[in-house]
Every structure is written in C-alpha cells, then in structure tokens.
C-alpha cells in the first residue's frame, strides 16, 4: 500500500500553496462531513432511480460514448436541491480564494455527480486541451465512507492517479476516493486516471472556467503575433 504522502507532508495541508507550487493539491477540510454525507445520500438515491447516465468524451459534434476511455455515469448538479446548493456555495468560496491567492481569474463552475460501478475506470487524460483556456481548474470531491486501500481483497481500487506527464509509468500520487477528500488540479496540465473500482465509487467532478464572453470557438482560435491575448 502507498504510504500517505499527502497527510505526512505538511506543505500539502495548505492546498492553495500546494496548488501554486505543483499544479495539484488535496484538501480535507473544505466541505463539512455532514454535507458530504447528504451529497452521498442524494447521489445514491439518484443512482437508484437510474438518474445517472453514461458519460461521454469530447464536445458537441465530437461527443461520443467511448467505453474504452471512461465508464462512469453522471448527472449535472444544479442549485435546486439543498445539498447541491450548499456544495455550490462552498465551491464559490473556493473560486474566490483561488482568485485572491493565485490570480487565476476563475469565472464559472460546472460539476456533476459521478458513479463508477465495479469495473468502471477513466483512462489517463487531461481535462482540457493545452491553451484552450476552457476548463482551467478541475476539482473532484469524494463521497465514499471506509474506502479500503490495502492489498488484494482489502483494496477497493478506484484511486485517482496523478501523473507528472503523459508517459510517466508511476503516478506522483494515488488519492483514495474517501469521503471528504477534495482533489484540485490544473485542467490543462495534469494527466490523471481513475483506476478500476471494486465497489460503487461516488464523487462530484467539477471544473472552473475563465470568462469565455468571446465564445468558446474563438477561445480555440490561434493567437496571432501582435494580437491581444484572450
Ligand atoms: C473526470 C475525472 C477523476 C476522479 O471526471 O474527468 O478525471 O477521481 N475524475 O473521479
Ligand atoms: Mn478528468
């Protein structure tokens, strides 16, 4: 089993400093436990009602459901339920804290519940294309109580593996999806993967965007020399 470098490295307790330093961070004290439990109950209820649906990859005309890449089921959050509204309020405080400390200019946030059923995974990927300025900061909040990280039968799998680059064989860190854990990382820079889970694995994945008032397509246009950066 991996030792727990996150909890033993004091700098990691300051997630804003860690994020600035390395492009990723893990925080444990952002969302109150009772709210995390309420979110889990809601996610389980929605899953029981078959309200989580197979996730896809790509955008708009390039959208496809590719089971070789990802096998989670999702449902987008909105502020109509009490726990979802409370979660979105907390992520607003995260947005303001990141902007204050790191000047990232985060503007909006979108997030979805996800369940990875036994055998589900998400192959190594980044959450945004380099330079797209589309999704800039990713968050994943985990909702699973007593997640096992031992050997063999004592391992529930499903860790988030964070890599230094696309080819690295060994992750920098494996984050168990334990209730109350919040992972944050730069969407364009950090390759990551969800290892196959052995029991239902619940989370809320989310992305902060910068202001795309010019429209997403123009954000992807090449920036020509002499033009203003977007
Ligand atoms: C994603 C993702 C990671 C996780 O949804 O893009 O990488 O740990 N999720 O669930
Ligand atoms: Mn991802």
mmCIF file of C-alpha atoms and ligand atoms in Angstrom:
data_model
loop_
_atom_site.group_PDB
_atom_site.id
_atom_site.type_symbol
_atom_site.label_atom_id
_atom_site.label_comp_id
_atom_site.label_asym_id
_atom_site.label_seq_id
_atom_site.Cartn_x
_atom_site.Cartn_y
_atom_site.Cartn_z
ATOM 1 C CA UNK A 1 0.000 0.000 0.000
ATOM 2 C CA UNK A 2 1.177 3.538 -0.645
ATOM 3 C CA UNK A 3 2.043 5.451 2.473
ATOM 4 C CA UNK A 4 0.128 8.680 2.712
ATOM 5 C CA UNK A 5 2.466 11.399 1.427
ATOM 6 C CA UNK A 6 -0.335 13.931 1.378
ATOM 7 C CA UNK A 7 -1.062 13.726 5.052
ATOM 8 C CA UNK A 8 2.588 13.433 6.086
ATOM 9 C CA UNK A 9 3.877 16.362 4.009
ATOM 10 C CA UNK A 10 2.980 19.499 5.973
ATOM 11 C CA UNK A 11 3.012 21.782 2.910
ATOM 12 C CA UNK A 12 0.123 19.752 1.477
ATOM 13 C CA UNK A 13 -2.104 20.902 4.295
ATOM 14 C CA UNK A 14 -2.043 24.310 2.681
ATOM 15 C CA UNK A 15 -3.779 23.365 -0.518
ATOM 16 C CA UNK A 16 -3.549 26.834 -2.080
ATOM 17 C CA UNK A 17 0.239 26.837 -1.661
ATOM 18 C CA UNK A 18 0.458 23.277 -2.991
ATOM 19 C CA UNK A 19 -1.670 24.145 -5.998
ATOM 20 C CA UNK A 20 0.529 27.152 -6.790
ATOM 21 C CA UNK A 21 3.668 25.089 -6.314
ATOM 22 C CA UNK A 22 2.855 21.877 -8.190
ATOM 23 C CA UNK A 23 -0.401 22.406 -10.086
ATOM 24 C CA UNK A 24 -2.325 19.955 -7.898
ATOM 25 C CA UNK A 25 -3.431 19.695 -4.283
ATOM 26 C CA UNK A 26 -5.506 17.559 -1.953
ATOM 27 C CA UNK A 27 -7.602 19.193 0.763
ATOM 28 C CA UNK A 28 -9.552 17.549 3.583
ATOM 29 C CA UNK A 29 -11.237 20.416 5.368
ATOM 30 C CA UNK A 30 -13.176 22.298 2.699
ATOM 31 C CA UNK A 31 -16.590 20.581 2.833
ATOM 32 C CA UNK A 32 -18.248 19.703 6.187
ATOM 33 C CA UNK A 33 -18.717 15.975 6.803
ATOM 34 C CA UNK A 34 -22.485 16.218 7.266
ATOM 35 C CA UNK A 35 -22.860 17.906 3.883
ATOM 36 C CA UNK A 36 -20.664 15.244 2.269
ATOM 37 C CA UNK A 37 -22.966 12.575 3.732
ATOM 38 C CA UNK A 38 -26.057 14.376 2.446
ATOM 39 C CA UNK A 39 -24.487 14.574 -1.010
ATOM 40 C CA UNK A 40 -23.723 10.854 -0.912
ATOM 41 C CA UNK A 41 -27.304 10.044 0.084
ATOM 42 C CA UNK A 42 -28.583 12.126 -2.808
ATOM 43 C CA UNK A 43 -26.154 10.592 -5.311
ATOM 44 C CA UNK A 44 -27.124 7.081 -4.170
ATOM 45 C CA UNK A 45 -30.808 7.920 -4.438
ATOM 46 C CA UNK A 46 -30.367 9.344 -7.952
ATOM 47 C CA UNK A 47 -28.357 6.285 -8.954
ATOM 48 C CA UNK A 48 -31.076 4.025 -7.516
ATOM 49 C CA UNK A 49 -33.618 5.882 -9.652
ATOM 50 C CA UNK A 50 -31.392 5.421 -12.729
ATOM 51 C CA UNK A 51 -30.929 9.173 -12.997
ATOM 52 C CA UNK A 52 -27.172 8.920 -13.583
ATOM 53 C CA UNK A 53 -26.423 8.338 -17.263
ATOM 54 C CA UNK A 54 -23.431 7.108 -19.223
ATOM 55 C CA UNK A 55 -20.840 9.844 -19.649
ATOM 56 C CA UNK A 56 -19.226 10.742 -22.950
ATOM 57 C CA UNK A 57 -15.981 12.285 -24.143
ATOM 58 C CA UNK A 58 -15.444 15.261 -26.468
ATOM 59 C CA UNK A 59 -17.689 18.259 -27.028
ATOM 60 C CA UNK A 60 -20.768 18.950 -29.147
ATOM 61 C CA UNK A 61 -20.262 17.487 -32.630
ATOM 62 C CA UNK A 62 -17.287 15.464 -31.433
ATOM 63 C CA UNK A 63 -19.193 13.955 -28.469
ATOM 64 C CA UNK A 64 -19.116 10.183 -28.175
ATOM 65 C CA UNK A 65 -19.616 7.494 -25.574
ATOM 66 C CA UNK A 66 -16.391 5.509 -25.640
ATOM 67 C CA UNK A 67 -16.324 2.640 -23.158
ATOM 68 C CA UNK A 68 -12.610 2.119 -23.729
ATOM 69 C CA UNK A 69 -11.924 5.582 -22.249
ATOM 70 C CA UNK A 70 -14.449 6.111 -19.469
ATOM 71 C CA UNK A 71 -17.219 4.085 -17.851
ATOM 72 C CA UNK A 72 -18.701 6.357 -15.233
ATOM 73 C CA UNK A 73 -22.304 7.523 -15.039
ATOM 74 C CA UNK A 74 -23.044 11.164 -14.325
ATOM 75 C CA UNK A 75 -25.664 13.783 -13.562
ATOM 76 C CA UNK A 76 -25.004 17.529 -13.662
ATOM 77 C CA UNK A 77 -25.511 19.464 -10.423
ATOM 78 C CA UNK A 78 -27.894 22.376 -10.081
ATOM 79 C CA UNK A 79 -28.841 24.556 -7.143
ATOM 80 C CA UNK A 80 -32.390 23.192 -6.783
ATOM 81 C CA UNK A 81 -31.568 20.629 -4.108
ATOM 82 C CA UNK A 82 -30.408 21.810 -0.693
ATOM 83 C CA UNK A 83 -27.148 19.791 -0.540
ATOM 84 C CA UNK A 84 -26.241 20.662 -4.117
ATOM 85 C CA UNK A 85 -26.840 24.368 -3.426
ATOM 86 C CA UNK A 86 -24.675 24.148 -0.282
ATOM 87 C CA UNK A 87 -21.917 22.405 -2.227
ATOM 88 C CA UNK A 88 -22.036 25.018 -4.993
ATOM 89 C CA UNK A 89 -21.857 27.780 -2.336
ATOM 90 C CA UNK A 90 -18.682 26.217 -0.955
ATOM 91 C CA UNK A 91 -17.159 25.943 -4.408
ATOM 92 C CA UNK A 92 -17.892 29.643 -4.831
ATOM 93 C CA UNK A 93 -15.755 30.326 -1.752
ATOM 94 C CA UNK A 94 -13.061 28.114 -3.302
ATOM 95 C CA UNK A 95 -13.290 30.130 -6.530
ATOM 96 C CA UNK A 96 -12.850 33.405 -4.648
ATOM 97 C CA UNK A 97 -9.982 32.029 -2.536
ATOM 98 C CA UNK A 98 -8.118 30.769 -5.615
ATOM 99 C CA UNK A 99 -8.627 34.054 -7.438
ATOM 100 C CA UNK A 100 -7.424 36.031 -4.425
ATOM 101 C CA UNK A 101 -4.347 33.906 -3.805
ATOM 102 C CA UNK A 102 -3.372 32.812 -7.319
ATOM 103 C CA UNK A 103 -4.966 35.422 -9.607
ATOM 104 C CA UNK A 104 -6.437 32.711 -11.815
ATOM 105 C CA UNK A 105 -9.477 34.727 -12.905
ATOM 106 C CA UNK A 106 -11.851 31.793 -12.411
ATOM 107 C CA UNK A 107 -15.309 32.829 -13.570
ATOM 108 C CA UNK A 108 -17.802 29.984 -13.555
ATOM 109 C CA UNK A 109 -18.127 26.436 -12.257
ATOM 110 C CA UNK A 110 -19.861 23.338 -13.591
ATOM 111 C CA UNK A 111 -19.976 19.984 -11.822
ATOM 112 C CA UNK A 112 -21.586 16.580 -11.924
ATOM 113 C CA UNK A 113 -22.174 13.627 -9.680
ATOM 114 C CA UNK A 114 -20.388 10.548 -10.924
ATOM 115 C CA UNK A 115 -20.651 6.902 -10.006
ATOM 116 C CA UNK A 116 -18.071 4.346 -11.055
ATOM 117 C CA UNK A 117 -19.642 0.919 -10.663
ATOM 118 C CA UNK A 118 -17.404 -2.123 -10.074
ATOM 119 C CA UNK A 119 -15.038 -2.431 -13.053
ATOM 120 C CA UNK A 120 -15.534 1.191 -14.158
ATOM 121 C CA UNK A 121 -12.492 3.413 -14.753
ATOM 122 C CA UNK A 122 -11.371 6.508 -16.635
ATOM 123 C CA UNK A 123 -8.192 6.109 -18.699
ATOM 124 C CA UNK A 124 -5.362 8.634 -18.389
ATOM 125 C CA UNK A 125 -6.394 12.028 -19.754
ATOM 126 C CA UNK A 126 -6.283 15.762 -19.203
ATOM 127 C CA UNK A 127 -9.482 17.719 -18.682
ATOM 128 C CA UNK A 128 -8.714 20.401 -21.301
ATOM 129 C CA UNK A 129 -6.552 20.879 -24.352
ATOM 130 C CA UNK A 130 -3.400 22.887 -23.787
ATOM 131 C CA UNK A 131 -4.032 26.579 -24.416
ATOM 132 C CA UNK A 132 -7.800 26.167 -24.864
ATOM 133 C CA UNK A 133 -8.466 28.226 -21.673
ATOM 134 C CA UNK A 134 -11.703 26.299 -21.451
ATOM 135 C CA UNK A 135 -11.637 24.318 -18.237
ATOM 136 C CA UNK A 136 -8.754 25.660 -16.152
ATOM 137 C CA UNK A 137 -9.089 24.183 -12.661
ATOM 138 C CA UNK A 138 -10.539 20.719 -12.006
ATOM 139 C CA UNK A 139 -11.981 19.576 -8.684
ATOM 140 C CA UNK A 140 -13.035 16.120 -7.573
ATOM 141 C CA UNK A 141 -14.824 15.692 -4.253
ATOM 142 C CA UNK A 142 -15.143 12.141 -2.957
ATOM 143 C CA UNK A 143 -18.140 10.689 -1.137
ATOM 144 C CA UNK A 144 -17.179 7.151 -0.068
ATOM 145 C CA UNK A 145 -17.028 6.049 3.529
ATOM 146 C CA UNK A 146 -14.465 3.452 4.672
ATOM 147 C CA UNK A 147 -12.787 3.081 1.295
ATOM 148 C CA UNK A 148 -10.204 0.299 1.605
ATOM 149 C CA UNK A 149 -6.653 0.895 0.315
ATOM 150 C CA UNK A 150 -4.948 -2.346 1.318
ATOM 151 C CA UNK A 151 -3.789 -5.395 -0.631
ATOM 152 C CA UNK A 152 -5.957 -7.837 -2.582
ATOM 153 C CA UNK A 153 -9.445 -8.131 -1.125
ATOM 154 C CA UNK A 154 -8.650 -5.274 1.232
ATOM 155 C CA UNK A 155 -8.402 -2.817 -1.681
ATOM 156 C CA UNK A 156 -11.476 -1.162 -3.176
ATOM 157 C CA UNK A 157 -9.405 0.173 -6.124
ATOM 158 C CA UNK A 158 -10.751 3.363 -7.681
ATOM 159 C CA UNK A 159 -7.858 5.650 -6.729
ATOM 160 C CA UNK A 160 -7.259 8.884 -8.609
ATOM 161 C CA UNK A 161 -3.723 8.565 -10.024
ATOM 162 C CA UNK A 162 -1.982 11.868 -10.803
ATOM 163 C CA UNK A 163 0.996 11.803 -13.199
ATOM 164 C CA UNK A 164 3.826 14.241 -13.880
ATOM 165 C CA UNK A 165 3.468 13.789 -17.650
ATOM 166 C CA UNK A 166 1.616 11.721 -20.232
ATOM 167 C CA UNK A 167 4.211 8.928 -20.413
ATOM 168 C CA UNK A 168 5.141 8.559 -16.730
ATOM 169 C CA UNK A 169 4.710 4.946 -15.607
ATOM 170 C CA UNK A 170 4.389 5.665 -11.915
ATOM 171 C CA UNK A 171 1.975 8.262 -10.550
ATOM 172 C CA UNK A 172 3.140 11.143 -8.361
ATOM 173 C CA UNK A 173 0.318 10.279 -6.014
ATOM 174 C CA UNK A 174 -2.682 7.970 -5.690
ATOM 175 C CA UNK A 175 -5.619 9.648 -3.979
ATOM 176 C CA UNK A 176 -8.142 7.256 -2.396
ATOM 177 C CA UNK A 177 -11.728 8.456 -3.053
ATOM 178 C CA UNK A 178 -12.501 8.688 0.660
ATOM 179 C CA UNK A 179 -15.402 10.776 1.946
ATOM 180 C CA UNK A 180 -14.387 14.412 2.477
ATOM 181 C CA UNK A 181 -11.309 14.410 0.229
ATOM 182 C CA UNK A 182 -11.127 17.210 -2.330
ATOM 183 C CA UNK A 183 -8.574 16.939 -5.155
ATOM 184 C CA UNK A 184 -7.780 20.051 -7.201
ATOM 185 C CA UNK A 185 -5.534 20.263 -10.258
ATOM 186 C CA UNK A 186 -4.849 22.382 -13.319
ATOM 187 C CA UNK A 187 -7.091 21.041 -16.077
ATOM 188 C CA UNK A 188 -4.667 21.589 -18.972
ATOM 189 C CA UNK A 189 -1.500 20.471 -17.197
ATOM 190 C CA UNK A 190 -2.185 17.437 -15.052
ATOM 191 C CA UNK A 191 -2.622 13.972 -16.597
ATOM 192 C CA UNK A 192 -4.718 11.741 -14.357
ATOM 193 C CA UNK A 193 -6.588 8.483 -14.368
ATOM 194 C CA UNK A 194 -9.279 6.728 -12.339
ATOM 195 C CA UNK A 195 -8.261 3.165 -11.556
ATOM 196 C CA UNK A 196 -10.870 0.456 -11.797
ATOM 197 C CA UNK A 197 -13.178 0.465 -8.771
ATOM 198 C CA UNK A 198 -14.325 -2.679 -6.951
ATOM 199 C CA UNK A 199 -17.406 -1.156 -5.351
ATOM 200 C CA UNK A 200 -19.632 1.764 -6.289
ATOM 201 C CA UNK A 201 -17.463 4.885 -6.154
ATOM 202 C CA UNK A 202 -19.279 8.209 -5.771
ATOM 203 C CA UNK A 203 -17.826 11.660 -6.415
ATOM 204 C CA UNK A 204 -18.552 15.153 -7.666
ATOM 205 C CA UNK A 205 -16.265 16.202 -10.518
ATOM 206 C CA UNK A 206 -16.209 19.897 -11.369
ATOM 207 C CA UNK A 207 -14.414 22.471 -13.459
ATOM 208 C CA UNK A 208 -13.804 26.160 -13.069
ATOM 209 C CA UNK A 209 -13.716 28.123 -16.300
ATOM 210 C CA UNK A 210 -12.385 31.544 -17.103
ATOM 211 C CA UNK A 211 -14.721 34.133 -18.593
ATOM 212 C CA UNK A 212 -15.491 32.985 -22.107
ATOM 213 C CA UNK A 213 -17.584 36.008 -23.075
ATOM 214 C CA UNK A 214 -15.970 35.876 -26.518
ATOM 215 C CA UNK A 215 -17.474 32.433 -27.044
ATOM 216 C CA UNK A 216 -15.796 29.062 -26.777
ATOM 217 C CA UNK A 217 -14.954 28.674 -30.503
ATOM 218 C CA UNK A 218 -12.925 31.882 -30.581
ATOM 219 C CA UNK A 219 -11.046 30.795 -27.476
ATOM 220 C CA UNK A 220 -9.711 27.927 -29.503
ATOM 221 C CA UNK A 221 -8.596 30.107 -32.417
ATOM 222 C CA UNK A 222 -4.810 30.560 -32.702
ATOM 223 C CA UNK A 223 -3.496 33.734 -31.099
ATOM 224 C CA UNK A 224 -1.613 35.543 -33.865
ATOM 225 C CA UNK A 225 1.524 37.576 -33.075
ATOM 226 C CA UNK A 226 0.554 41.139 -32.326
ATOM 227 C CA UNK A 227 -3.000 40.322 -31.253
ATOM 228 C CA UNK A 228 -4.135 40.721 -27.691
ATOM 229 C CA UNK A 229 -4.068 37.570 -25.601
ATOM 230 C CA UNK A 230 -7.591 36.426 -24.789
HETATM 231 C C1 LIG B 1 -13.038 13.338 -14.582
HETATM 232 C C2 LIG B 1 -12.034 12.708 -13.696
HETATM 233 C C3 LIG B 1 -11.423 11.859 -11.531
HETATM 234 C C4 LIG B 1 -11.968 11.116 -10.361
HETATM 235 O O1 LIG B 1 -14.244 13.209 -14.314
HETATM 236 O O2 LIG B 1 -12.603 13.991 -15.567
HETATM 237 O O3 LIG B 1 -10.891 12.670 -14.078
HETATM 238 O O4 LIG B 1 -11.186 10.828 -9.445
HETATM 239 N N1 LIG B 1 -12.407 12.252 -12.473
HETATM 240 O O5 LIG B 1 -13.162 10.817 -10.335
HETATM 241 MN MN1 LIG B 2 -10.512 14.147 -15.539
#
